[in-house]
PDB file of C-alpha atoms in Angstrom:
ATOM      1  CA  THR H 257    -177.254 -39.050-116.143  1.00 54.00           C
ATOM      2  CA  GLN H 258    -175.938 -35.644-117.083  1.00 59.00           C
ATOM      3  CA  LEU H 259    -175.503 -33.321-114.149  1.00 84.00           C
ATOM      4  CA  LEU H 260    -174.762 -29.665-113.711  1.00 92.00           C
ATOM      5  CA  GLU H 261    -173.447 -28.993-110.227  1.00 95.00           C
ATOM      6  CA  GLN H 262    -173.737 -25.468-108.915  1.00 96.00           C
ATOM      7  CA  SER H 263    -171.834 -24.142-105.941  1.00 96.00           C
ATOM      8  CA  PRO H 264    -172.339 -22.752-103.466  1.00 97.00           C
ATOM      9  CA  GLN H 265    -176.016 -23.596-102.921  1.00 95.00           C
ATOM     10  CA  PHE H 266    -176.524 -20.547-100.705  1.00 96.00           C
ATOM     11  CA  LEU H 267    -174.581 -17.305-100.399  1.00 97.00           C
ATOM     12  CA  SER H 268    -175.292 -14.396 -98.090  1.00 97.00           C
ATOM     13  CA  ILE H 269    -173.083 -11.333 -98.407  1.00 97.00           C
ATOM     14  CA  GLN H 270    -172.998  -7.627 -97.623  1.00 97.00           C
ATOM     15  CA  GLU H 271    -173.531  -4.948-100.226  1.00 97.00           C
ATOM     16  CA  GLY H 272    -170.263  -4.055-101.946  1.00 97.00           C
ATOM     17  CA  GLU H 273    -168.647  -7.503-101.668  1.00 97.00           C
ATOM     18  CA  ASN H 274    -167.502  -9.558-104.631  1.00 97.00           C
ATOM     19  CA  LEU H 275    -168.604 -13.148-105.243  1.00 97.00           C
ATOM     20  CA  THR H 276    -168.193 -16.042-107.653  1.00 98.00           C
ATOM     21  CA  VAL H 277    -170.679 -18.788-108.420  1.00 98.00           C
ATOM     22  CA  TYR H 278    -169.657 -21.997-110.162  1.00 97.00           C
ATOM     23  CA  CYS H 279    -171.359 -24.406-112.544  1.00 97.00           C
ATOM     24  CA  ASN H 280    -169.536 -27.694-113.189  1.00 96.00           C
ATOM     25  CA  SER H 281    -170.152 -30.841-115.191  1.00 94.00           C
ATOM     26  CA  SER H 282    -168.331 -33.835-116.590  1.00 91.00           C
ATOM     27  CA  SER H 283    -170.177 -33.338-119.886  1.00 89.00           C
ATOM     28  CA  VAL H 284    -169.251 -31.070-122.771  1.00 91.00           C
ATOM     29  CA  PHE H 285    -171.892 -28.529-123.766  1.00 89.00           C
ATOM     30  CA  SER H 286    -172.444 -26.751-127.059  1.00 87.00           C
ATOM     31  CA  SER H 287    -173.667 -23.721-125.129  1.00 88.00           C
ATOM     32  CA  LEU H 288    -174.310 -22.715-121.552  1.00 92.00           C
ATOM     33  CA  GLN H 289    -176.772 -20.180-120.206  1.00 94.00           C
ATOM     34  CA  TRP H 290    -177.081 -18.263-116.941  1.00 97.00           C
ATOM     35  CA  TYR H 291    -180.472 -17.194-115.600  1.00 97.00           C
ATOM     36  CA  ARG H 292    -181.617 -15.147-112.612  1.00 97.00           C
ATOM     37  CA  GLN H 293    -184.926 -15.924-110.934  1.00 97.00           C
ATOM     38  CA  GLU H 294    -186.662 -13.710-108.405  1.00 95.00           C
ATOM     39  CA  PRO H 295    -189.297 -15.032-105.977  1.00 91.00           C
ATOM     40  CA  GLY H 296    -192.659 -15.668-107.631  1.00 92.00           C
ATOM     41  CA  GLU H 297    -191.316 -15.133-111.134  1.00 95.00           C
ATOM     42  CA  GLY H 298    -189.880 -17.182-113.954  1.00 96.00           C
ATOM     43  CA  PRO H 299    -186.152 -17.331-114.723  1.00 96.00           C
ATOM     44  CA  VAL H 300    -184.786 -14.531-116.896  1.00 97.00           C
ATOM     45  CA  LEU H 301    -181.919 -15.179-119.293  1.00 95.00           C
ATOM     46  CA  LEU H 302    -178.747 -13.224-118.486  1.00 96.00           C
ATOM     47  CA  VAL H 303    -176.219 -14.577-120.975  1.00 95.00           C
ATOM     48  CA  THR H 304    -175.245 -17.377-123.341  1.00 92.00           C
ATOM     49  CA  VAL H 305    -171.656 -18.580-123.728  1.00 93.00           C
ATOM     50  CA  VAL H 306    -170.709 -20.759-126.648  1.00 90.00           C
ATOM     51  CA  THR H 307    -166.936 -20.788-127.189  1.00 92.00           C
ATOM     52  CA  GLY H 308    -164.463 -22.430-124.810  1.00 94.00           C
ATOM     53  CA  GLY H 309    -162.653 -19.734-122.815  1.00 95.00           C
ATOM     54  CA  GLU H 310    -165.231 -17.110-123.706  1.00 96.00           C
ATOM     55  CA  VAL H 311    -165.727 -14.216-121.287  1.00 97.00           C
ATOM     56  CA  LYS H 312    -168.806 -12.003-121.368  1.00 97.00           C
ATOM     57  CA  LYS H 313    -169.560  -8.962-119.232  1.00 97.00           C
ATOM     58  CA  LEU H 314    -172.940  -7.583-118.294  1.00 95.00           C
ATOM     59  CA  LYS H 315    -172.347  -4.449-116.193  1.00 96.00           C
ATOM     60  CA  ARG H 316    -170.968  -5.803-112.879  1.00 97.00           C
ATOM     61  CA  LEU H 317    -171.477  -9.448-113.884  1.00 97.00           C
ATOM     62  CA  THR H 318    -168.693 -11.410-115.615  1.00 98.00           C
ATOM     63  CA  PHE H 319    -169.391 -14.819-117.120  1.00 97.00           C
ATOM     64  CA  GLN H 320    -166.728 -17.274-118.220  1.00 97.00           C
ATOM     65  CA  PHE H 321    -167.020 -20.555-120.114  1.00 96.00           C
ATOM     66  CA  GLY H 322    -164.329 -23.123-119.359  1.00 95.00           C
ATOM     67  CA  ASP H 323    -161.794 -23.989-122.048  1.00 95.00           C
ATOM     68  CA  ALA H 324    -163.184 -27.525-122.314  1.00 94.00           C
ATOM     69  CA  ARG H 325    -166.804 -26.269-122.320  1.00 93.00           C
ATOM     70  CA  LYS H 326    -167.633 -28.346-119.232  1.00 94.00           C
ATOM     71  CA  ASP H 327    -167.887 -25.578-116.651  1.00 95.00           C
ATOM     72  CA  SER H 328    -168.675 -21.929-116.173  1.00 97.00           C
ATOM     73  CA  SER H 329    -168.424 -19.204-113.557  1.00 97.00           C
ATOM     74  CA  LEU H 330    -170.345 -16.058-112.740  1.00 98.00           C
ATOM     75  CA  HIS H 331    -168.503 -13.281-110.915  1.00 98.00           C
ATOM     76  CA  ILE H 332    -170.330 -10.294-109.465  1.00 98.00           C
ATOM     77  CA  THR H 333    -168.348  -7.201-108.526  1.00 98.00           C
ATOM     78  CA  ALA H 334    -169.581  -4.889-105.788  1.00 98.00           C
ATOM     79  CA  ALA H 335    -172.838  -6.764-105.228  1.00 97.00           C
ATOM     80  CA  GLN H 336    -176.002  -4.782-104.653  1.00 97.00           C
ATOM     81  CA  PRO H 337    -179.315  -5.771-103.000  1.00 96.00           C
ATOM     82  CA  GLY H 338    -180.866  -5.817-106.470  1.00 95.00           C
ATOM     83  CA  ASP H 339    -178.603  -8.778-107.328  1.00 96.00           C
ATOM     84  CA  THR H 340    -180.491 -10.930-104.814  1.00 97.00           C
ATOM     85  CA  GLY H 341    -182.088 -13.963-106.425  1.00 96.00           C
ATOM     86  CA  LEU H 342    -181.630 -17.546-107.565  1.00 97.00           C
ATOM     87  CA  TYR H 343    -178.915 -17.959-110.194  1.00 97.00           C
ATOM     88  CA  LEU H 344    -179.350 -20.941-112.500  1.00 97.00           C
ATOM     89  CA  CYS H 345    -177.027 -22.349-115.112  1.00 96.00           C
ATOM     90  CA  ALA H 346    -178.286 -24.471-117.998  1.00 94.00           C
ATOM     91  CA  GLY H 347    -176.336 -26.568-120.462  1.00 91.00           C
ATOM     92  CA  ALA H 348    -177.343 -27.618-123.949  1.00 83.00           C
ATOM     93  CA  LYS H 349    -175.892 -30.531-125.864  1.00 75.00           C
ATOM     94  CA  GLY H 350    -176.647 -30.034-129.512  1.00 66.00           C
ATOM     95  CA  GLY H 351    -179.757 -28.441-130.982  1.00 59.00           C
ATOM     96  CA  SER H 352    -182.540 -30.085-129.027  1.00 64.00           C
ATOM     97  CA  GLN H 353    -184.471 -28.704-126.094  1.00 60.00           C
ATOM     98  CA  GLY H 354    -184.774 -32.297-124.928  1.00 64.00           C
ATOM     99  CA  ASN H 355    -181.055 -32.255-124.123  1.00 71.00           C
ATOM    100  CA  LEU H 356    -181.128 -29.075-122.036  1.00 82.00           C
ATOM    101  CA  ILE H 357    -180.368 -29.541-118.339  1.00 89.00           C
ATOM    102  CA  PHE H 358    -180.458 -27.086-115.446  1.00 93.00           C
ATOM    103  CA  GLY H 359    -178.351 -26.854-112.331  1.00 94.00           C
ATOM    104  CA  LYS H 360    -180.173 -26.616-108.997  1.00 95.00           C
ATOM    105  CA  GLY H 361    -179.167 -23.020-108.534  1.00 95.00           C
ATOM    106  CA  THR H 362    -177.309 -20.712-106.171  1.00 97.00           C
ATOM    107  CA  LYS H 363    -179.500 -18.634-103.891  1.00 96.00           C
ATOM    108  CA  LEU H 364    -177.836 -15.247-103.383  1.00 97.00           C
ATOM    109  CA  SER H 365    -178.830 -12.754-100.726  1.00 97.00           C
ATOM    110  CA  VAL H 366    -177.168  -9.339-100.715  1.00 97.00           C
ATOM    111  CA  LYS H 367    -177.807  -7.358 -97.556  1.00 97.00           C
ATOM    112  CA  PRO H 368    -177.677  -3.557 -97.482  1.00 95.00           C
TER     113      PRO H 368
ATOM    114  CA  ASN G 146    -195.377  -7.757-125.926  1.00 62.00           C
ATOM    115  CA  ALA G 147    -196.929 -10.106-123.419  1.00 76.00           C
ATOM    116  CA  GLY G 148    -194.237 -12.752-123.991  1.00 94.00           C
ATOM    117  CA  VAL G 149    -195.185 -16.089-122.392  1.00 96.00           C
ATOM    118  CA  THR G 150    -198.487 -16.078-120.520  1.00 97.00           C
ATOM    119  CA  GLN G 151    -199.504 -18.846-118.121  1.00 97.00           C
ATOM    120  CA  THR G 152    -202.859 -19.393-116.493  1.00 97.00           C
ATOM    121  CA  PRO G 153    -203.883 -19.985-113.798  1.00 97.00           C
ATOM    122  CA  LYS G 154    -201.208 -18.599-111.472  1.00 97.00           C
ATOM    123  CA  PHE G 155    -202.479 -20.631-108.529  1.00 97.00           C
ATOM    124  CA  GLN G 156    -204.574 -23.803-108.370  1.00 97.00           C
ATOM    125  CA  VAL G 157    -205.577 -26.266-105.659  1.00 97.00           C
ATOM    126  CA  LEU G 158    -206.752 -29.718-106.703  1.00 97.00           C
ATOM    127  CA  LYS G 159    -207.894 -32.825-104.943  1.00 97.00           C
ATOM    128  CA  THR G 160    -206.211 -36.139-105.667  1.00 98.00           C
ATOM    129  CA  GLY G 161    -207.673 -37.681-108.806  1.00 97.00           C
ATOM    130  CA  GLN G 162    -208.953 -34.456-110.343  1.00 97.00           C
ATOM    131  CA  SER G 163    -207.806 -33.383-113.790  1.00 96.00           C
ATOM    132  CA  MET G 164    -206.938 -29.941-115.045  1.00 96.00           C
ATOM    133  CA  THR G 165    -205.160 -28.050-117.793  1.00 98.00           C
ATOM    134  CA  LEU G 166    -202.459 -25.443-117.366  1.00 98.00           C
ATOM    135  CA  GLN G 167    -202.585 -22.977-120.233  1.00 98.00           C
ATOM    136  CA  CYS G 168    -199.567 -21.451-121.941  1.00 98.00           C
ATOM    137  CA  ALA G 169    -199.555 -18.949-124.784  1.00 97.00           C
ATOM    138  CA  GLN G 170    -196.724 -17.019-126.432  1.00 96.00           C
ATOM    139  CA  ASP G 171    -196.968 -14.129-128.845  1.00 95.00           C
ATOM    140  CA  MET G 172    -193.377 -14.148-130.137  1.00 93.00           C
ATOM    141  CA  ASN G 173    -193.934 -16.667-132.954  1.00 91.00           C
ATOM    142  CA  HIS G 174    -191.457 -19.046-131.305  1.00 91.00           C
ATOM    143  CA  GLU G 175    -191.268 -22.550-132.713  1.00 90.00           C
ATOM    144  CA  TYR G 176    -190.053 -24.215-129.547  1.00 90.00           C
ATOM    145  CA  MET G 177    -192.103 -24.501-126.377  1.00 92.00           C
ATOM    146  CA  SER G 178    -191.634 -26.547-123.235  1.00 93.00           C
ATOM    147  CA  TRP G 179    -192.982 -27.253-119.774  1.00 96.00           C
ATOM    148  CA  TYR G 180    -190.826 -27.513-116.658  1.00 96.00           C
ATOM    149  CA  ARG G 181    -191.588 -28.200-113.045  1.00 97.00           C
ATOM    150  CA  GLN G 182    -189.541 -26.640-110.262  1.00 97.00           C
ATOM    151  CA  ASP G 183    -189.318 -28.336-106.887  1.00 95.00           C
ATOM    152  CA  PRO G 184    -187.151 -27.415-103.872  1.00 89.00           C
ATOM    153  CA  GLY G 185    -183.784 -29.131-104.109  1.00 83.00           C
ATOM    154  CA  MET G 186    -184.569 -30.588-107.528  1.00 85.00           C
ATOM    155  CA  GLY G 187    -184.119 -27.644-109.842  1.00 88.00           C
ATOM    156  CA  LEU G 188    -185.995 -27.293-113.112  1.00 93.00           C
ATOM    157  CA  ARG G 189    -186.989 -30.567-114.754  1.00 93.00           C
ATOM    158  CA  LEU G 190    -188.337 -30.874-118.284  1.00 92.00           C
ATOM    159  CA  ILE G 191    -191.778 -32.469-118.605  1.00 95.00           C
ATOM    160  CA  HIS G 192    -192.632 -32.202-122.305  1.00 95.00           C
ATOM    161  CA  TYR G 193    -191.498 -30.061-125.182  1.00 92.00           C
ATOM    162  CA  SER G 194    -192.517 -29.197-128.729  1.00 91.00           C
ATOM    163  CA  VAL G 195    -190.428 -28.190-131.725  1.00 88.00           C
ATOM    164  CA  GLY G 196    -193.410 -26.950-133.702  1.00 89.00           C
ATOM    165  CA  ALA G 197    -197.140 -27.261-134.232  1.00 91.00           C
ATOM    166  CA  GLY G 198    -198.190 -30.900-134.266  1.00 93.00           C
ATOM    167  CA  ILE G 199    -194.895 -32.170-132.818  1.00 92.00           C
ATOM    168  CA  THR G 200    -194.333 -33.007-129.159  1.00 94.00           C
ATOM    169  CA  ASP G 201    -191.845 -35.113-127.243  1.00 92.00           C
ATOM    170  CA  GLN G 202    -191.218 -36.287-123.703  1.00 93.00           C
ATOM    171  CA  GLY G 203    -188.723 -34.782-121.337  1.00 90.00           C
ATOM    172  CA  GLU G 204    -187.237 -36.097-118.122  1.00 89.00           C
ATOM    173  CA  VAL G 205    -190.461 -36.422-116.073  1.00 94.00           C
ATOM    174  CA  PRO G 206    -193.434 -36.932-118.458  1.00 96.00           C
ATOM    175  CA  ASN G 207    -195.519 -39.443-116.475  1.00 96.00           C
ATOM    176  CA  GLY G 208    -198.948 -38.153-115.479  1.00 96.00           C
ATOM    177  CA  TYR G 209    -198.907 -35.291-117.978  1.00 97.00           C
ATOM    178  CA  ASN G 210    -200.160 -34.850-121.543  1.00 97.00           C
ATOM    179  CA  VAL G 211    -199.478 -32.084-124.037  1.00 97.00           C
ATOM    180  CA  SER G 212    -200.605 -31.088-127.503  1.00 96.00           C
ATOM    181  CA  ARG G 213    -199.524 -28.337-129.892  1.00 96.00           C
ATOM    182  CA  SER G 214    -202.287 -27.510-132.346  1.00 96.00           C
ATOM    183  CA  THR G 215    -201.063 -23.946-132.972  1.00 96.00           C
ATOM    184  CA  THR G 216    -197.706 -22.182-132.779  1.00 94.00           C
ATOM    185  CA  GLU G 217    -198.979 -19.952-129.977  1.00 96.00           C
ATOM    186  CA  ASP G 218    -200.468 -22.440-127.508  1.00 97.00           C
ATOM    187  CA  PHE G 219    -199.005 -25.346-125.565  1.00 98.00           C
ATOM    188  CA  PRO G 220    -201.357 -26.600-122.816  1.00 98.00           C
ATOM    189  CA  LEU G 221    -200.266 -29.083-120.163  1.00 98.00           C
ATOM    190  CA  ARG G 222    -202.879 -31.563-118.944  1.00 98.00           C
ATOM    191  CA  LEU G 223    -202.777 -33.380-115.636  1.00 96.00           C
ATOM    192  CA  LEU G 224    -204.787 -36.538-116.140  1.00 92.00           C
ATOM    193  CA  SER G 225    -205.376 -37.628-112.537  1.00 96.00           C
ATOM    194  CA  ALA G 226    -203.643 -35.330-110.070  1.00 96.00           C
ATOM    195  CA  ALA G 227    -201.436 -36.802-107.358  1.00 97.00           C
ATOM    196  CA  PRO G 228    -199.799 -35.093-104.354  1.00 97.00           C
ATOM    197  CA  SER G 229    -196.405 -35.727-106.028  1.00 96.00           C
ATOM    198  CA  GLN G 230    -197.468 -33.266-108.725  1.00 97.00           C
ATOM    199  CA  THR G 231    -197.556 -30.414-106.225  1.00 97.00           C
ATOM    200  CA  SER G 232    -195.044 -28.027-107.754  1.00 97.00           C
ATOM    201  CA  VAL G 233    -194.463 -24.780-109.582  1.00 98.00           C
ATOM    202  CA  TYR G 234    -194.867 -25.216-113.322  1.00 98.00           C
ATOM    203  CA  PHE G 235    -193.144 -23.037-115.897  1.00 98.00           C
ATOM    204  CA  CYS G 236    -193.838 -22.772-119.582  1.00 97.00           C
ATOM    205  CA  ALA G 237    -190.983 -21.564-121.764  1.00 95.00           C
ATOM    206  CA  SER G 238    -190.405 -20.771-125.413  1.00 94.00           C
ATOM    207  CA  SER G 239    -187.360 -20.394-127.620  1.00 90.00           C
ATOM    208  CA  TYR G 240    -186.905 -18.824-131.042  1.00 84.00           C
ATOM    209  CA  SER G 241    -183.886 -20.723-132.268  1.00 70.00           C
ATOM    210  CA  SER G 242    -183.059 -24.356-132.693  1.00 61.00           C
ATOM    211  CA  ALA G 243    -179.389 -23.337-132.655  1.00 63.00           C
ATOM    212  CA  ARG G 244    -179.733 -21.961-129.136  1.00 70.00           C
ATOM    213  CA  PRO G 245    -182.101 -24.359-127.301  1.00 72.00           C
ATOM    214  CA  GLY G 246    -181.027 -23.007-123.919  1.00 82.00           C
ATOM    215  CA  GLU G 247    -182.126 -19.444-124.625  1.00 87.00           C
ATOM    216  CA  LEU G 248    -185.583 -19.645-123.114  1.00 92.00           C
ATOM    217  CA  PHE G 249    -188.269 -17.095-122.340  1.00 94.00           C
ATOM    218  CA  PHE G 250    -190.215 -18.220-119.277  1.00 96.00           C
ATOM    219  CA  GLY G 251    -193.714 -17.474-118.092  1.00 97.00           C
ATOM    220  CA  GLU G 252    -194.332 -16.342-114.525  1.00 96.00           C
ATOM    221  CA  GLY G 253    -195.269 -19.829-113.357  1.00 97.00           C
ATOM    222  CA  SER G 254    -198.321 -21.707-112.139  1.00 98.00           C
ATOM    223  CA  ARG G 255    -198.270 -22.883-108.537  1.00 97.00           C
ATOM    224  CA  LEU G 256    -200.213 -26.139-108.158  1.00 98.00           C
ATOM    225  CA  THR G 257    -201.126 -27.819-104.881  1.00 97.00           C
ATOM    226  CA  VAL G 258    -202.647 -31.306-104.891  1.00 97.00           C
ATOM    227  CA  LEU G 259    -204.308 -32.345-101.648  1.00 96.00           C
TER     228      LEU G 259
END
């Protein structure tokens, strides 16, 4: 069974702190996505990484795909209360939605 | 654009009842899928479709049926509801077979089976 392990499961920090969330697997993925989900809503796509070693930035969020395309990290600089939510990673093997798997998520709470 | 629209948002069923969760997208996406989200289990794929008339099973298909008669609609049918089907259900669509993980999600349908 393919697994995507996310860590930590829960993270509670103060506004202004930095944090990193990890997504790890023993499988190689053709692409990996990060989503943010707020309570009562569906996940919203933040970014897709495709190339090993790739780094993408979205304002204060930095996403990195591991060189071997088995893992990824999300780093948030100077977290704000608006960053609060459930962060999910998803990995795709090839071109089929049937092969897409999700991690269980990291629940982030940023306190003012 | 409405994006992906799911109805109903909330539903309570008794064990053994049947119902259909509706999903419609207005983005002309070929790919549509249904997930369930349970605490501690993450998002799990129920069924998916790569185009009108084509459906396939995901990780947890038992107890659910789907059909795809049009590009826009992808309803999920619960045949005989069981308490284990209490969950939040998400419909999602994707525009590219090259990027199957780039999904647009609906707001979810929260189902309780008593």
